[in-house]
Structure formats: structure tokens, C-alpha cells
Tab-separated table of C-alpha atoms in Angstrom:
chain	number	residue	atom	x	y	z
V	899	UNK	CA	237.590	-22.352	-57.979
V	900	UNK	CA	235.179	-19.465	-58.180
V	901	UNK	CA	236.168	-18.026	-54.811
V	902	UNK	CA	239.866	-17.850	-55.633
V	903	UNK	CA	239.122	-16.457	-59.054
V	904	UNK	CA	237.178	-13.521	-57.673
V	905	UNK	CA	239.532	-12.716	-54.779
V	906	UNK	CA	243.121	-13.609	-55.640
V	907	UNK	CA	243.837	-10.525	-57.750
V	908	UNK	CA	242.244	-8.246	-55.147
V	909	UNK	CA	244.332	-9.838	-52.405
V	910	UNK	CA	247.490	-9.503	-54.475
V	911	UNK	CA	246.514	-5.871	-55.088
V	912	UNK	CA	246.133	-5.264	-51.342
V	913	UNK	CA	249.543	-6.864	-50.726
V	914	UNK	CA	251.205	-4.757	-53.423
V	915	UNK	CA	249.690	-1.540	-52.016
V	916	UNK	CA	250.649	-2.599	-48.497
V	917	UNK	CA	254.229	-3.220	-49.620
V	918	UNK	CA	254.413	0.155	-51.330
V	919	UNK	CA	252.919	2.071	-48.371
V	920	UNK	CA	255.070	0.328	-45.768
V	921	UNK	CA	258.197	0.790	-47.887
V	922	UNK	CA	257.448	4.479	-48.396
V	923	UNK	CA	256.670	5.105	-44.723
V	924	UNK	CA	259.825	3.309	-43.606
V	925	UNK	CA	261.992	5.129	-46.137
V	926	UNK	CA	260.577	8.546	-45.243
V	927	UNK	CA	260.964	7.885	-41.523
V	928	UNK	CA	264.537	6.777	-42.012
V	929	UNK	CA	265.348	9.764	-44.233
V	930	UNK	CA	263.819	12.300	-41.843
V	931	UNK	CA	265.676	10.990	-38.836
V	932	UNK	CA	268.931	12.615	-37.916
V	933	UNK	CA	271.937	10.416	-37.358
V	934	UNK	CA	271.567	10.883	-33.600
V	935	UNK	CA	267.924	9.794	-33.697
V	936	UNK	CA	268.588	6.569	-35.584
V	937	UNK	CA	269.462	4.618	-32.494
V	938	UNK	CA	267.866	1.347	-33.421
V	939	UNK	CA	266.133	-0.528	-36.193
V	940	UNK	CA	263.125	-1.241	-34.002
V	941	UNK	CA	262.633	2.489	-33.407
V	942	UNK	CA	262.415	3.134	-37.147
V	943	UNK	CA	259.792	0.396	-37.459
V	944	UNK	CA	257.889	1.853	-34.522
V	945	UNK	CA	257.937	5.419	-35.830
V	946	UNK	CA	257.033	4.492	-39.408
V	947	UNK	CA	253.705	3.035	-38.168
V	948	UNK	CA	254.045	-0.092	-40.294
V	949	UNK	CA	252.021	-1.991	-37.711
V	950	UNK	CA	248.944	0.125	-38.513
V	951	UNK	CA	249.317	-0.433	-42.254
V	952	UNK	CA	249.646	-4.172	-41.627
V	953	UNK	CA	246.507	-4.113	-39.444
V	954	UNK	CA	244.571	-2.281	-42.151
V	955	UNK	CA	245.806	-4.704	-44.817
V	956	UNK	CA	244.816	-7.624	-42.606
V	957	UNK	CA	241.303	-6.219	-42.105
V	958	UNK	CA	240.873	-5.691	-45.851
V	959	UNK	CA	241.971	-9.239	-46.688
V	960	UNK	CA	239.720	-10.680	-43.975
V	961	UNK	CA	236.742	-8.622	-45.127
V	962	UNK	CA	237.320	-9.665	-48.724
V	963	UNK	CA	237.491	-13.356	-47.844
V	964	UNK	CA	234.425	-13.140	-45.605
V	965	UNK	CA	232.220	-11.074	-47.888
V	966	UNK	CA	232.950	-12.916	-51.134
V	967	UNK	CA	230.327	-15.622	-51.285
V	968	UNK	CA	227.796	-13.686	-49.202
V	969	UNK	CA	224.409	-12.998	-50.737
V	970	UNK	CA	223.786	-9.260	-51.034
V	971	UNK	CA	221.892	-8.839	-54.272
V	972	UNK	CA	220.895	-12.341	-55.217
V	973	UNK	CA	220.682	-15.971	-54.218
V	974	UNK	CA	223.949	-17.529	-55.320
V	975	UNK	CA	223.270	-20.263	-52.761
V	976	UNK	CA	220.668	-21.681	-55.164
V	977	UNK	CA	223.395	-22.247	-57.758
V	978	UNK	CA	225.838	-23.673	-55.219
V	979	UNK	CA	223.099	-25.990	-53.979
V	980	UNK	CA	222.624	-27.416	-57.472
V	981	UNK	CA	226.266	-28.378	-57.970
V	982	UNK	CA	227.302	-32.004	-57.933
V	983	UNK	CA	229.998	-31.083	-55.424
V	984	UNK	CA	228.761	-31.076	-51.803
V	985	UNK	CA	228.485	-27.939	-49.699
V	986	UNK	CA	230.849	-29.647	-47.278
V	987	UNK	CA	233.506	-29.830	-50.001
V	988	UNK	CA	232.861	-26.218	-50.988
V	989	UNK	CA	233.364	-25.146	-47.360
V	990	UNK	CA	236.526	-27.225	-46.867
V	991	UNK	CA	238.089	-25.997	-50.111
V	992	UNK	CA	237.228	-22.431	-49.219
V	993	UNK	CA	238.761	-22.889	-45.747
V	994	UNK	CA	241.928	-24.293	-47.363
V	995	UNK	CA	242.069	-21.380	-49.784
V	996	UNK	CA	241.541	-18.832	-46.986
V	997	UNK	CA	244.301	-20.467	-44.897
V	998	UNK	CA	246.632	-20.130	-47.897
V	999	UNK	CA	245.662	-16.450	-48.229
V	1000	UNK	CA	246.338	-15.695	-44.555
V	1001	UNK	CA	249.642	-17.596	-44.817
V	1002	UNK	CA	250.510	-15.549	-47.904
V	1003	UNK	CA	249.654	-12.360	-46.010
V	1004	UNK	CA	251.977	-13.356	-43.163
V	1005	UNK	CA	254.751	-14.356	-45.600
V	1006	UNK	CA	254.503	-11.108	-47.559
V	1007	UNK	CA	254.524	-9.030	-44.371
V	1008	UNK	CA	257.603	-10.909	-43.180
V	1009	UNK	CA	259.277	-10.426	-46.553
V	1010	UNK	CA	258.525	-6.685	-46.375
V	1011	UNK	CA	260.094	-6.234	-42.920
V	1012	UNK	CA	263.152	-8.298	-43.891
V	1013	UNK	CA	263.593	-6.198	-47.021
V	1014	UNK	CA	263.248	-3.032	-44.933
V	1015	UNK	CA	265.850	-4.373	-42.505
V	1016	UNK	CA	268.215	-4.784	-45.443
V	1017	UNK	CA	267.459	-1.240	-46.562
V	1018	UNK	CA	268.225	-0.012	-43.045
V	1019	UNK	CA	271.526	-1.881	-42.968
V	1020	UNK	CA	272.525	-0.340	-46.281
V	1021	UNK	CA	271.526	3.219	-45.354
V	1022	UNK	CA	273.010	3.441	-41.881
V	1023	UNK	CA	276.648	4.180	-41.286
V	1024	UNK	CA	278.550	0.977	-40.456
V	1025	UNK	CA	279.681	2.166	-36.977
V	1026	UNK	CA	276.024	2.486	-35.902
V	1027	UNK	CA	275.149	-1.112	-36.758
V	1028	UNK	CA	276.476	-4.559	-36.108
V	1029	UNK	CA	275.777	-8.038	-37.400
V	1030	UNK	CA	273.440	-8.426	-34.396
V	1031	UNK	CA	271.254	-5.393	-35.264
V	1032	UNK	CA	268.495	-7.242	-37.132
V	1033	UNK	CA	268.621	-10.188	-34.751
V	1034	UNK	CA	268.172	-7.936	-31.720
V	1035	UNK	CA	265.411	-5.923	-33.391
V	1036	UNK	CA	263.375	-9.100	-33.840
V	1037	UNK	CA	263.625	-9.705	-30.099
V	1038	UNK	CA	263.070	-6.115	-28.938
V	1039	UNK	CA	260.150	-5.140	-31.165
V	1040	UNK	CA	256.877	-6.947	-30.339
V	1041	UNK	CA	255.532	-6.754	-33.893
V	1042	UNK	CA	258.727	-8.031	-35.508
V	1043	UNK	CA	259.063	-10.737	-32.892
V	1044	UNK	CA	255.494	-11.907	-33.415
V	1045	UNK	CA	256.063	-12.080	-37.181
V	1046	UNK	CA	259.285	-14.054	-36.869
V	1047	UNK	CA	259.595	-15.384	-33.308
V	1048	UNK	CA	263.111	-16.880	-33.806
V	1049	UNK	CA	263.558	-19.319	-30.888
V	1050	UNK	CA	260.172	-18.567	-29.299
V	1051	UNK	CA	258.416	-21.839	-30.186
V	1052	UNK	CA	255.081	-21.037	-28.532
V	1053	UNK	CA	254.723	-17.994	-30.790
V	1054	UNK	CA	255.248	-20.133	-33.910
V	1055	UNK	CA	252.575	-22.556	-32.707
V	1056	UNK	CA	250.286	-19.628	-31.931
V	1057	UNK	CA	250.780	-18.180	-35.420
V	1058	UNK	CA	250.015	-21.529	-37.054
V	1059	UNK	CA	246.793	-21.971	-35.071
V	1060	UNK	CA	245.838	-18.363	-35.652
V	1061	UNK	CA	246.181	-18.775	-39.434
V	1062	UNK	CA	244.199	-22.029	-39.342
V	1063	UNK	CA	241.505	-20.477	-37.154
V	1064	UNK	CA	241.204	-17.377	-39.336
V	1065	UNK	CA	240.987	-19.453	-42.524
V	1066	UNK	CA	238.288	-21.779	-41.217
V	1067	UNK	CA	236.228	-19.083	-39.458
V	1068	UNK	CA	236.305	-16.789	-42.503
V	1069	UNK	CA	235.114	-19.671	-44.723
V	1070	UNK	CA	232.140	-20.200	-42.410
V	1071	UNK	CA	231.083	-16.532	-42.531
V	1072	UNK	CA	229.460	-16.591	-46.025
V	1073	UNK	CA	227.759	-19.921	-45.269
V	1074	UNK	CA	226.124	-18.446	-42.164
V	1075	UNK	CA	225.195	-15.297	-44.059
V	1076	UNK	CA	223.529	-17.294	-46.860
V	1077	UNK	CA	221.498	-19.095	-44.195
V	1078	UNK	CA	220.391	-15.849	-42.615
V	1079	UNK	CA	222.837	-15.767	-39.687
V	1080	UNK	CA	226.124	-14.075	-38.851
V	1081	UNK	CA	229.435	-15.859	-38.453
V	1082	UNK	CA	230.552	-13.975	-35.356
V	1083	UNK	CA	233.576	-16.264	-34.866
V	1084	UNK	CA	235.733	-14.497	-37.455
V	1085	UNK	CA	234.733	-11.078	-36.099
V	1086	UNK	CA	235.797	-11.977	-32.563
V	1087	UNK	CA	238.935	-13.794	-33.750
V	1088	UNK	CA	239.894	-10.766	-35.855
V	1089	UNK	CA	239.523	-8.524	-32.809
V	1090	UNK	CA	241.692	-10.954	-30.806
V	1091	UNK	CA	244.283	-10.914	-33.602
V	1092	UNK	CA	244.417	-7.125	-33.686
V	1093	UNK	CA	244.654	-6.860	-29.899
V	1094	UNK	CA	247.025	-9.711	-29.147
V	1095	UNK	CA	249.131	-10.322	-32.277
V	1096	UNK	CA	251.963	-7.998	-31.242
V	1097	UNK	CA	253.131	-9.210	-27.888
V	1098	UNK	CA	256.459	-9.214	-26.144
V	1099	UNK	CA	258.799	-12.197	-26.149
V	1100	UNK	CA	258.020	-15.048	-23.772
V	1101	UNK	CA	254.325	-14.210	-23.211
V	1102	UNK	CA	253.376	-17.854	-22.960
V	1103	UNK	CA	250.036	-17.124	-21.299
V	1104	UNK	CA	249.032	-14.785	-24.117
V	1105	UNK	CA	250.108	-17.339	-26.722
V	1106	UNK	CA	248.103	-20.114	-25.060
V	1107	UNK	CA	245.063	-17.854	-24.824
V	1108	UNK	CA	245.201	-17.062	-28.558
V	1109	UNK	CA	245.796	-20.746	-29.429
V	1110	UNK	CA	242.803	-21.855	-27.349
V	1111	UNK	CA	240.649	-19.131	-28.845
V	1112	UNK	CA	241.696	-20.036	-32.404
V	1113	UNK	CA	240.993	-23.736	-31.843
V	1114	UNK	CA	237.606	-22.971	-30.277
V	1115	UNK	CA	236.586	-20.649	-33.140
V	1116	UNK	CA	237.730	-23.102	-35.817
V	1117	UNK	CA	235.999	-26.018	-34.088
V	1118	UNK	CA	232.724	-24.117	-33.797
V	1119	UNK	CA	232.914	-23.102	-37.475
V	1120	UNK	CA	233.684	-26.669	-38.599
V	1121	UNK	CA	230.946	-28.098	-36.401
V	1122	UNK	CA	228.423	-25.506	-37.600
V	1123	UNK	CA	229.200	-25.935	-41.304
V	1124	UNK	CA	229.360	-29.726	-41.284
V	1125	UNK	CA	226.336	-30.163	-39.027
V	1126	UNK	CA	224.162	-27.894	-41.156
V	1127	UNK	CA	225.312	-29.698	-44.293
V	1128	UNK	CA	224.463	-33.074	-42.762
V	1129	UNK	CA	221.020	-31.750	-41.785
V	1130	UNK	CA	220.451	-30.506	-45.342
V	1131	UNK	CA	221.431	-33.830	-46.840
V	1132	UNK	CA	218.972	-35.740	-44.684
A	706	UNK	CA	209.265	-37.712	-64.784
A	707	UNK	CA	209.142	-35.629	-61.607
A	708	UNK	CA	206.561	-37.032	-59.249
A	709	UNK	CA	205.397	-35.002	-56.277
A	710	UNK	CA	203.460	-36.954	-53.673
A	711	UNK	CA	201.614	-35.398	-50.755
A	712	UNK	CA	204.009	-32.546	-50.141
A	713	UNK	CA	203.428	-30.449	-47.028
A	714	UNK	CA	205.426	-27.428	-46.050
A	715	UNK	CA	204.945	-25.012	-43.153
A	716	UNK	CA	206.600	-21.729	-42.273
A	717	UNK	CA	206.498	-21.104	-38.515
A	718	UNK	CA	203.063	-22.571	-38.062
A	719	UNK	CA	201.572	-21.359	-41.343
A	720	UNK	CA	201.072	-24.092	-43.916
A	721	UNK	CA	202.456	-23.025	-47.279
A	722	UNK	CA	201.791	-26.297	-49.127
A	723	UNK	CA	198.997	-28.725	-48.278
A	724	UNK	CA	199.114	-32.263	-49.649
A	725	UNK	CA	200.377	-31.203	-53.042
A	726	UNK	CA	200.616	-34.031	-55.566
A	727	UNK	CA	201.664	-33.474	-59.146
A	728	UNK	CA	203.323	-35.265	-62.050
A	729	UNK	CA	205.633	-33.443	-64.412
A	730	UNK	CA	206.387	-35.658	-67.420
A	731	UNK	CA	209.255	-34.858	-69.768
A	732	UNK	CA	208.626	-32.614	-72.728
A	733	UNK	CA	205.835	-30.435	-71.337
A	734	UNK	CA	205.635	-26.688	-70.875
A	735	UNK	CA	203.640	-26.143	-67.708
A	736	UNK	CA	202.313	-22.842	-66.439
A	737	UNK	CA	202.032	-22.556	-62.657
A	738	UNK	CA	199.546	-19.881	-61.675
A	739	UNK	CA	198.340	-18.465	-58.389
A	740	UNK	CA	198.103	-15.285	-56.357
A	741	UNK	CA	201.033	-13.889	-54.409
A	742	UNK	CA	201.705	-16.197	-51.485
A	743	UNK	CA	199.784	-19.087	-53.046
A	744	UNK	CA	202.809	-21.401	-52.765
A	745	UNK	CA	204.281	-21.334	-56.298
A	746	UNK	CA	207.811	-20.407	-55.258
A	747	UNK	CA	207.693	-22.692	-52.227
A	748	UNK	CA	206.685	-25.606	-54.453
A	749	UNK	CA	209.594	-24.969	-56.807
A	750	UNK	CA	212.048	-24.624	-53.937
A	751	UNK	CA	210.822	-27.907	-52.456
A	752	UNK	CA	211.318	-29.646	-55.809
A	753	UNK	CA	214.865	-28.290	-55.961
A	754	UNK	CA	215.555	-29.302	-52.360
A	755	UNK	CA	216.186	-25.745	-51.169
A	756	UNK	CA	213.543	-26.145	-48.462
A	757	UNK	CA	212.821	-29.055	-46.133
A	758	UNK	CA	209.336	-30.573	-46.530
A	759	UNK	CA	207.333	-33.643	-45.668
A	760	UNK	CA	206.174	-35.952	-48.439
A	761	UNK	CA	208.027	-37.334	-51.420
A	762	UNK	CA	209.497	-35.870	-54.578
A	763	UNK	CA	211.179	-38.205	-57.043
A	764	UNK	CA	212.893	-37.824	-60.377
A	765	UNK	CA	212.405	-40.947	-62.516
A	766	UNK	CA	211.682	-42.856	-59.323
A	767	UNK	CA	214.763	-41.679	-57.393
A	768	UNK	CA	214.882	-38.943	-54.770
A	769	UNK	CA	216.426	-35.680	-55.945
A	770	UNK	CA	219.958	-35.564	-54.545
A	771	UNK	CA	223.321	-34.176	-55.566
A	772	UNK	CA	223.660	-37.082	-57.990
A	773	UNK	CA	220.743	-36.033	-60.177
A	774	UNK	CA	220.170	-32.376	-59.226
A	775	UNK	CA	222.006	-31.273	-62.407
A	776	UNK	CA	218.955	-32.513	-64.334
A	777	UNK	CA	217.056	-29.576	-62.822
A	778	UNK	CA	217.776	-25.915	-63.475
A	779	UNK	CA	216.234	-22.839	-61.909
A	780	UNK	CA	215.662	-19.298	-63.121
A	781	UNK	CA	214.436	-16.970	-60.426
A	782	UNK	CA	213.675	-13.284	-60.212
A	783	UNK	CA	215.799	-13.352	-57.048
A	784	UNK	CA	218.781	-14.088	-59.360
A	785	UNK	CA	221.071	-17.016	-58.665
A	786	UNK	CA	224.071	-15.920	-60.752
A	787	UNK	CA	227.288	-14.487	-59.314
A	788	UNK	CA	227.100	-10.688	-59.534
A	789	UNK	CA	230.864	-10.162	-59.556
A	790	UNK	CA	231.393	-12.494	-62.474
A	791	UNK	CA	230.915	-11.701	-66.175
A	792	UNK	CA	228.898	-14.004	-68.499
A	793	UNK	CA	232.183	-15.410	-69.839
A	794	UNK	CA	233.108	-16.502	-66.313
A	795	UNK	CA	229.661	-18.031	-65.796
A	796	UNK	CA	230.017	-19.950	-69.042
A	797	UNK	CA	233.309	-21.454	-67.860
A	798	UNK	CA	231.907	-22.197	-64.398
A	799	UNK	CA	228.773	-23.868	-65.746
A	800	UNK	CA	230.738	-25.831	-68.360
A	801	UNK	CA	232.964	-27.119	-65.559
A	802	UNK	CA	230.141	-28.133	-63.218
A	803	UNK	CA	227.363	-29.190	-65.589
A	804	UNK	CA	228.601	-31.760	-68.130
A	805	UNK	CA	225.629	-31.170	-70.443
A	806	UNK	CA	226.066	-27.383	-70.543
A	807	UNK	CA	225.383	-26.167	-74.082
A	808	UNK	CA	227.920	-23.555	-75.185
A	809	UNK	CA	226.215	-23.294	-78.559
A	810	UNK	CA	222.866	-22.402	-76.992
A	811	UNK	CA	224.581	-20.030	-74.558
A	812	UNK	CA	226.311	-18.139	-77.330
A	813	UNK	CA	223.152	-18.085	-79.446
A	814	UNK	CA	220.989	-16.689	-76.637
A	815	UNK	CA	223.645	-14.163	-75.573
A	816	UNK	CA	223.740	-12.906	-79.159
A	817	UNK	CA	219.957	-12.898	-79.391
A	818	UNK	CA	219.564	-10.751	-76.266
A	819	UNK	CA	222.647	-8.709	-77.225
A	820	UNK	CA	224.200	-9.164	-73.802
A	821	UNK	CA	227.869	-8.270	-73.285
A	822	UNK	CA	230.178	-11.202	-72.517
A	823	UNK	CA	232.773	-9.385	-70.437
A	824	UNK	CA	230.731	-7.024	-68.274
A	825	UNK	CA	230.150	-8.116	-64.671
A	826	UNK	CA	226.548	-9.029	-63.929
A	827	UNK	CA	226.152	-6.413	-61.207
A	828	UNK	CA	226.455	-3.752	-63.915
A	829	UNK	CA	223.604	-5.220	-65.989
A	830	UNK	CA	220.139	-3.646	-65.995
A	831	UNK	CA	217.343	-5.566	-64.220
A	832	UNK	CA	215.957	-6.713	-67.567
A	833	UNK	CA	219.363	-7.951	-68.697
A	834	UNK	CA	219.874	-9.751	-65.390
A	835	UNK	CA	216.555	-11.555	-65.870
A	836	UNK	CA	217.521	-12.497	-69.398
A	837	UNK	CA	220.855	-13.837	-68.248
A	838	UNK	CA	219.237	-15.809	-65.428
A	839	UNK	CA	216.944	-17.472	-67.965
A	840	UNK	CA	219.839	-18.103	-70.368
A	841	UNK	CA	221.788	-19.949	-67.664
A	842	UNK	CA	218.812	-22.119	-66.808
A	843	UNK	CA	218.267	-23.017	-70.464
A	844	UNK	CA	221.917	-23.783	-71.197
A	845	UNK	CA	222.698	-25.919	-68.162
A	846	UNK	CA	221.581	-29.030	-70.032
A	847	UNK	CA	218.788	-29.752	-67.555
A	848	UNK	CA	215.761	-31.883	-68.368
A	849	UNK	CA	213.538	-29.881	-66.024
A	850	UNK	CA	213.758	-26.105	-66.171
A	851	UNK	CA	211.925	-24.344	-63.355
A	852	UNK	CA	211.294	-20.646	-63.870
A	853	UNK	CA	209.937	-18.457	-61.109
A	854	UNK	CA	208.693	-15.094	-62.366
A	855	UNK	CA	211.670	-14.867	-64.700
A	856	UNK	CA	210.485	-11.823	-66.626
A	857	UNK	CA	209.658	-9.408	-63.817
A	858	UNK	CA	211.061	-6.111	-65.102
A	859	UNK	CA	211.273	-7.002	-68.798
A	860	UNK	CA	209.269	-5.169	-71.422
A	861	UNK	CA	206.525	-6.893	-73.402
A	862	UNK	CA	208.463	-7.024	-76.702
A	863	UNK	CA	211.353	-8.651	-74.975
A	864	UNK	CA	209.103	-11.247	-73.405
A	865	UNK	CA	207.298	-12.067	-76.652
A	866	UNK	CA	210.587	-12.550	-78.471
A	867	UNK	CA	211.729	-14.763	-75.680
A	868	UNK	CA	208.661	-17.025	-75.843
A	869	UNK	CA	209.214	-17.512	-79.565
A	870	UNK	CA	212.876	-18.368	-79.090
A	871	UNK	CA	212.053	-20.707	-76.225
A	872	UNK	CA	209.519	-22.629	-78.302
A	873	UNK	CA	212.081	-22.885	-81.093
A	874	UNK	CA	215.004	-24.155	-79.064
A	875	UNK	CA	213.436	-26.563	-76.567
A	876	UNK	CA	214.233	-30.190	-77.192
A	877	UNK	CA	211.594	-32.938	-76.698
A	878	UNK	CA	213.237	-34.102	-73.443
A	879	UNK	CA	213.091	-30.627	-71.886
A	880	UNK	CA	210.282	-29.725	-69.506
A	881	UNK	CA	209.622	-26.152	-68.470
A	882	UNK	CA	207.641	-25.227	-65.387
A	883	UNK	CA	206.938	-21.529	-65.521
A	884	UNK	CA	205.484	-19.604	-62.608
A	885	UNK	CA	204.113	-16.264	-63.721
A	886	UNK	CA	201.286	-13.754	-63.372
A	887	UNK	CA	201.380	-12.974	-67.099
A	888	UNK	CA	198.552	-15.409	-67.835
A	889	UNK	CA	197.398	-14.125	-71.212
A	890	UNK	CA	200.926	-13.747	-72.529
A	891	UNK	CA	201.874	-17.346	-71.877
A	892	UNK	CA	198.527	-18.936	-72.749
A	893	UNK	CA	199.582	-19.591	-76.338
A	894	UNK	CA	202.875	-21.040	-75.326
A	895	UNK	CA	202.162	-23.470	-72.459
A	896	UNK	CA	200.714	-26.954	-72.887
A	897	UNK	CA	199.303	-27.354	-69.409
A	898	UNK	CA	198.116	-25.060	-66.634
A	899	UNK	CA	198.386	-25.825	-62.928
A	900	UNK	CA	196.569	-23.582	-60.474
A	901	UNK	CA	197.592	-23.282	-56.867
A	902	UNK	CA	195.756	-21.464	-54.107
A	903	UNK	CA	196.604	-21.266	-50.409
A	904	UNK	CA	199.080	-24.104	-50.835
A	905	UNK	CA	196.640	-26.476	-52.597
A	906	UNK	CA	196.459	-27.520	-56.232
A	907	UNK	CA	192.992	-26.423	-57.281
A	908	UNK	CA	193.262	-26.888	-61.023
A	909	UNK	CA	195.318	-28.917	-63.458
A	910	UNK	CA	194.299	-28.896	-67.107
A	911	UNK	CA	195.926	-29.301	-70.507
A	912	UNK	CA	195.495	-26.451	-72.960
A	913	UNK	CA	194.068	-28.918	-75.468
A	914	UNK	CA	191.327	-29.914	-73.038
A	915	UNK	CA	190.570	-26.252	-72.451
A	916	UNK	CA	190.315	-25.552	-76.149
A	917	UNK	CA	188.026	-28.532	-76.686
A	918	UNK	CA	185.740	-27.345	-73.923
A	919	UNK	CA	185.585	-23.885	-75.495
A	920	UNK	CA	187.297	-22.138	-72.593
A	921	UNK	CA	190.368	-20.005	-72.592
A	922	UNK	CA	192.992	-19.952	-69.889
A	923	UNK	CA	191.846	-16.714	-68.290
A	924	UNK	CA	188.217	-17.810	-68.011
A	925	UNK	CA	189.323	-21.183	-66.622
A	926	UNK	CA	191.419	-19.478	-63.957
A	927	UNK	CA	188.624	-17.063	-63.082
A	928	UNK	CA	186.111	-19.905	-62.824
A	929	UNK	CA	188.427	-22.014	-60.696
A	930	UNK	CA	189.160	-19.077	-58.429
A	931	UNK	CA	185.429	-18.213	-58.272
A	932	UNK	CA	186.342	-14.760	-59.421
A	933	UNK	CA	183.483	-12.326	-58.863
A	934	UNK	CA	183.325	-10.063	-61.884
A	935	UNK	CA	181.089	-7.564	-60.064
A	936	UNK	CA	183.620	-7.187	-57.243
A	937	UNK	CA	185.205	-4.032	-58.634
A	938	UNK	CA	181.950	-2.291	-59.544
A	939	UNK	CA	180.443	-3.064	-56.109
A	940	UNK	CA	183.562	-1.767	-54.397
A	941	UNK	CA	183.451	1.391	-56.491
A	942	UNK	CA	179.773	1.857	-55.723
A	943	UNK	CA	180.438	1.522	-52.036
A	944	UNK	CA	183.404	3.848	-52.133
A	945	UNK	CA	181.724	6.540	-54.177
A	946	UNK	CA	178.540	6.120	-52.138
A	947	UNK	CA	180.480	6.842	-48.968
A	948	UNK	CA	181.898	9.958	-50.569
A	949	UNK	CA	178.403	11.184	-51.312
């Protein structure tokens, strides 16, 4: 698939850079803290500003997925229109690919924080840690908890719908752009993600709000893409 | 054969095509001529199904849909290739999506124009981009090749070489519809001339008929357009008179 071919290496590049930057920031923060300051794993995560790096990485991946396929210096839509495969199929495959990319982003970010937790456990003197340290950090820190919500089921459901919504809305963006419009859904959903992703444990209202917003954005994108395709075919 | 019957197309109230009817049999090279805004590009886009229209366009009696659209290719000065992809990537993409894609012709034309295989298209010059756009349209394996101002930005030597190559490589089943302003350049290379003005077909003549009647393409176009040869001199007289 053309889309995956032109984005996968860039996305992997972003993830590699993100891993390196987050690892470096965490390591430096940990090294510069005195023994008295290192009072908790969540504090090291907070002070190393990993959340900001993750947000930047997320924006870059989203922008890449949205802008690839847009027409800036040509009319690639003319070529896509002449393929034997329908525009509906192109959109659905692109949505599937984008969902996989956002899932990969989440998985890599989770892998990074788990690896950093292991680093923390190895660097800190045994009396200062316990076998509950990582477990508690994932409950105390909003960002860690939102990445891996443990027993918080509503947050898992929210994350699944968020990934689906982001994948579908980002796939609709280039279609709208090629037709002279703007896919505002992904822009608004990205803003919602940045504002509401990190939230404390048990914020059911916040989770429901994000779920509803993700479903609404994805539904509008699906309806828009499939309706326009049906109109073109008739 | 592509058959166009009573096509009408409007853009926000302004009619771009008015009852256009035309037949494009296989194996012809057709020049489509007209001023800017005459409806040449709109006509091509309607044939390709890029624009909605009223009327009927058929390909061998069937409407043009996704099932038979691969029999049509399009080269446009707007460029329809993928700028972030190199020619090698385009070759693979086209070979995957167009079963009749000709790798042999692709390689031959790439060599002829001396275009690099592994450089992304966005780093090509405008002339090279035009050449590549035309190469793709010729290699797709289409029976009907529509070209809309494909040489805008190419030098005259380049264009002349291209016409010669095109005449040499076209197979009897291949039809080319070429929209251009370079009337004299293509007059020796097309077999039929179609004139469009304000969305209407106002002339349709084979080059053989023109030759037999002792006309050339330029004089035919000027006659059909009721071109007033004294227009420039009168305008100059008026302008210089005002100055005096």
C-alpha cells in the first residue's frame, strides 16, 4: 500500500527518536537527583517531562498520517480515481493502517515507560523501593495510569475508542483536502487527546466524554467518506 | 470507441460545456484546440469521470466505471503522480494496479528522457515532471490516452523529440487526445483536429480533409474562430493614436 510505504519508515524514525529522547531525559533526571530527592518513580517521570516528548511525538505521527495523501503540488486524486480499487476501499484500508500506527505508538510508549521503570528499579538502592513501586506509580501518575490503566476498565475502553477514532478521522483528512475541504474532526480529536489523555484514576465522566467524542468523530468521518464515494459512483 | 453524447457541464451557473457530442475511435491521434477556458480540460475530466455532468459518455457502449477506467490514462500539467515517490516506486505501483502496464516502454522512455529512477519526483525540474507524467500515461497500457497541456514548461527540442518517439511507439489500438496551444508544432503529428469554443464543438476535421481542401491547421482554426487579422494593427493604431 502506497500510504504505508511512504509513512512507515518516518513513523518508525519518530518512535526511535522519541525513545532515545525520553530515555535520555529520564536517565539525566534520575542521575541529577540526590538520593533524598528520589522519593518516587512517578516523580522522576514527572520531572523528566516525558509527557511533553510523547505529546510532540503524537502530534508528529498524526500530522504525518493526515498530510500524506493530501494534494499540495499536484493532483494525485486523479490517479487514485483511475484505480480499479474503489475510493471506499482506499479509505477503509487507510483507516485500518492509521489505527495500527496509533496502536503502535501507544505500544511503543508503554514499552518505553516499562523499560524506564526497570532502569529505575536497577539504579535505586533496594531500601528505597519495594515490589509495589512500579504498581503504585501506575496508579499515582496520571500519564502512566492512562497508558496502562491496570484495573481501570473504563480507561481501557476509552483508549480503544480513542485509537479507533484517531485512525478513522486521520484517514478522512486527506480525502476532504483532495475535495477542497478540511477534515476538522482529527484536529478537534487531537486537541481532546492532548487535553484529556492524562487523567487521574477513576475519572469515569472524563472517559465517557472522550469515548463519546471519539465515536462521534469516527462516525462523521465514516459517513462523510462513504457518502461522498456513493455520490461519486452515481 | 469513446462516444460522447450531449454532454453539459456547469460551474456555479456558468455553462462550461454545451451539448458536446463527439466520437473518439481507436487508433486516432486527435488534437483538441481552444482558447483558455474554452472547455478542453473540463471535457477531458468529464470523460475520465472526475467531474459530474449531464449527458452520456460510453466506452465501447458501456459507461465508464471502475471496471473499465484502466483503459483510459491521463497526463496533465497539474501532475497526477505522487511527489514523494521515485519513478521506481511509480513503476511498481502502476504494475500492481494496471495489469497492462508496459515495463519495457517505461524503461525505454525513462532512458530516452534520461530521467533518474531513484530520485523522488518532487526534486525533478518542471520539464522532467511533465515528461514523467506523459511517460506514466503512455505506459499504463490504456487504449485512450488523454493529455492536457502535457508539455507546458518543456523546451521545443524536447517536445519535437517527444512527438517523434510518440509516433514511433503508439500501437494501432491506442488513441491519443491531446489538448494543447502548440498548434503548429502538433499539426504534422495529429490525424484529426477538434475545436472547442465557449463549451461548444465548433470544428471537427481530419488532417487529410484539410490537406485535400488546401488548408493548413492554423488557417482552419483562424477561419473557424473568425480570427480578424487586422485586429492587432487596428489596436496598435488606436493605442498609438491616443498617445499622439
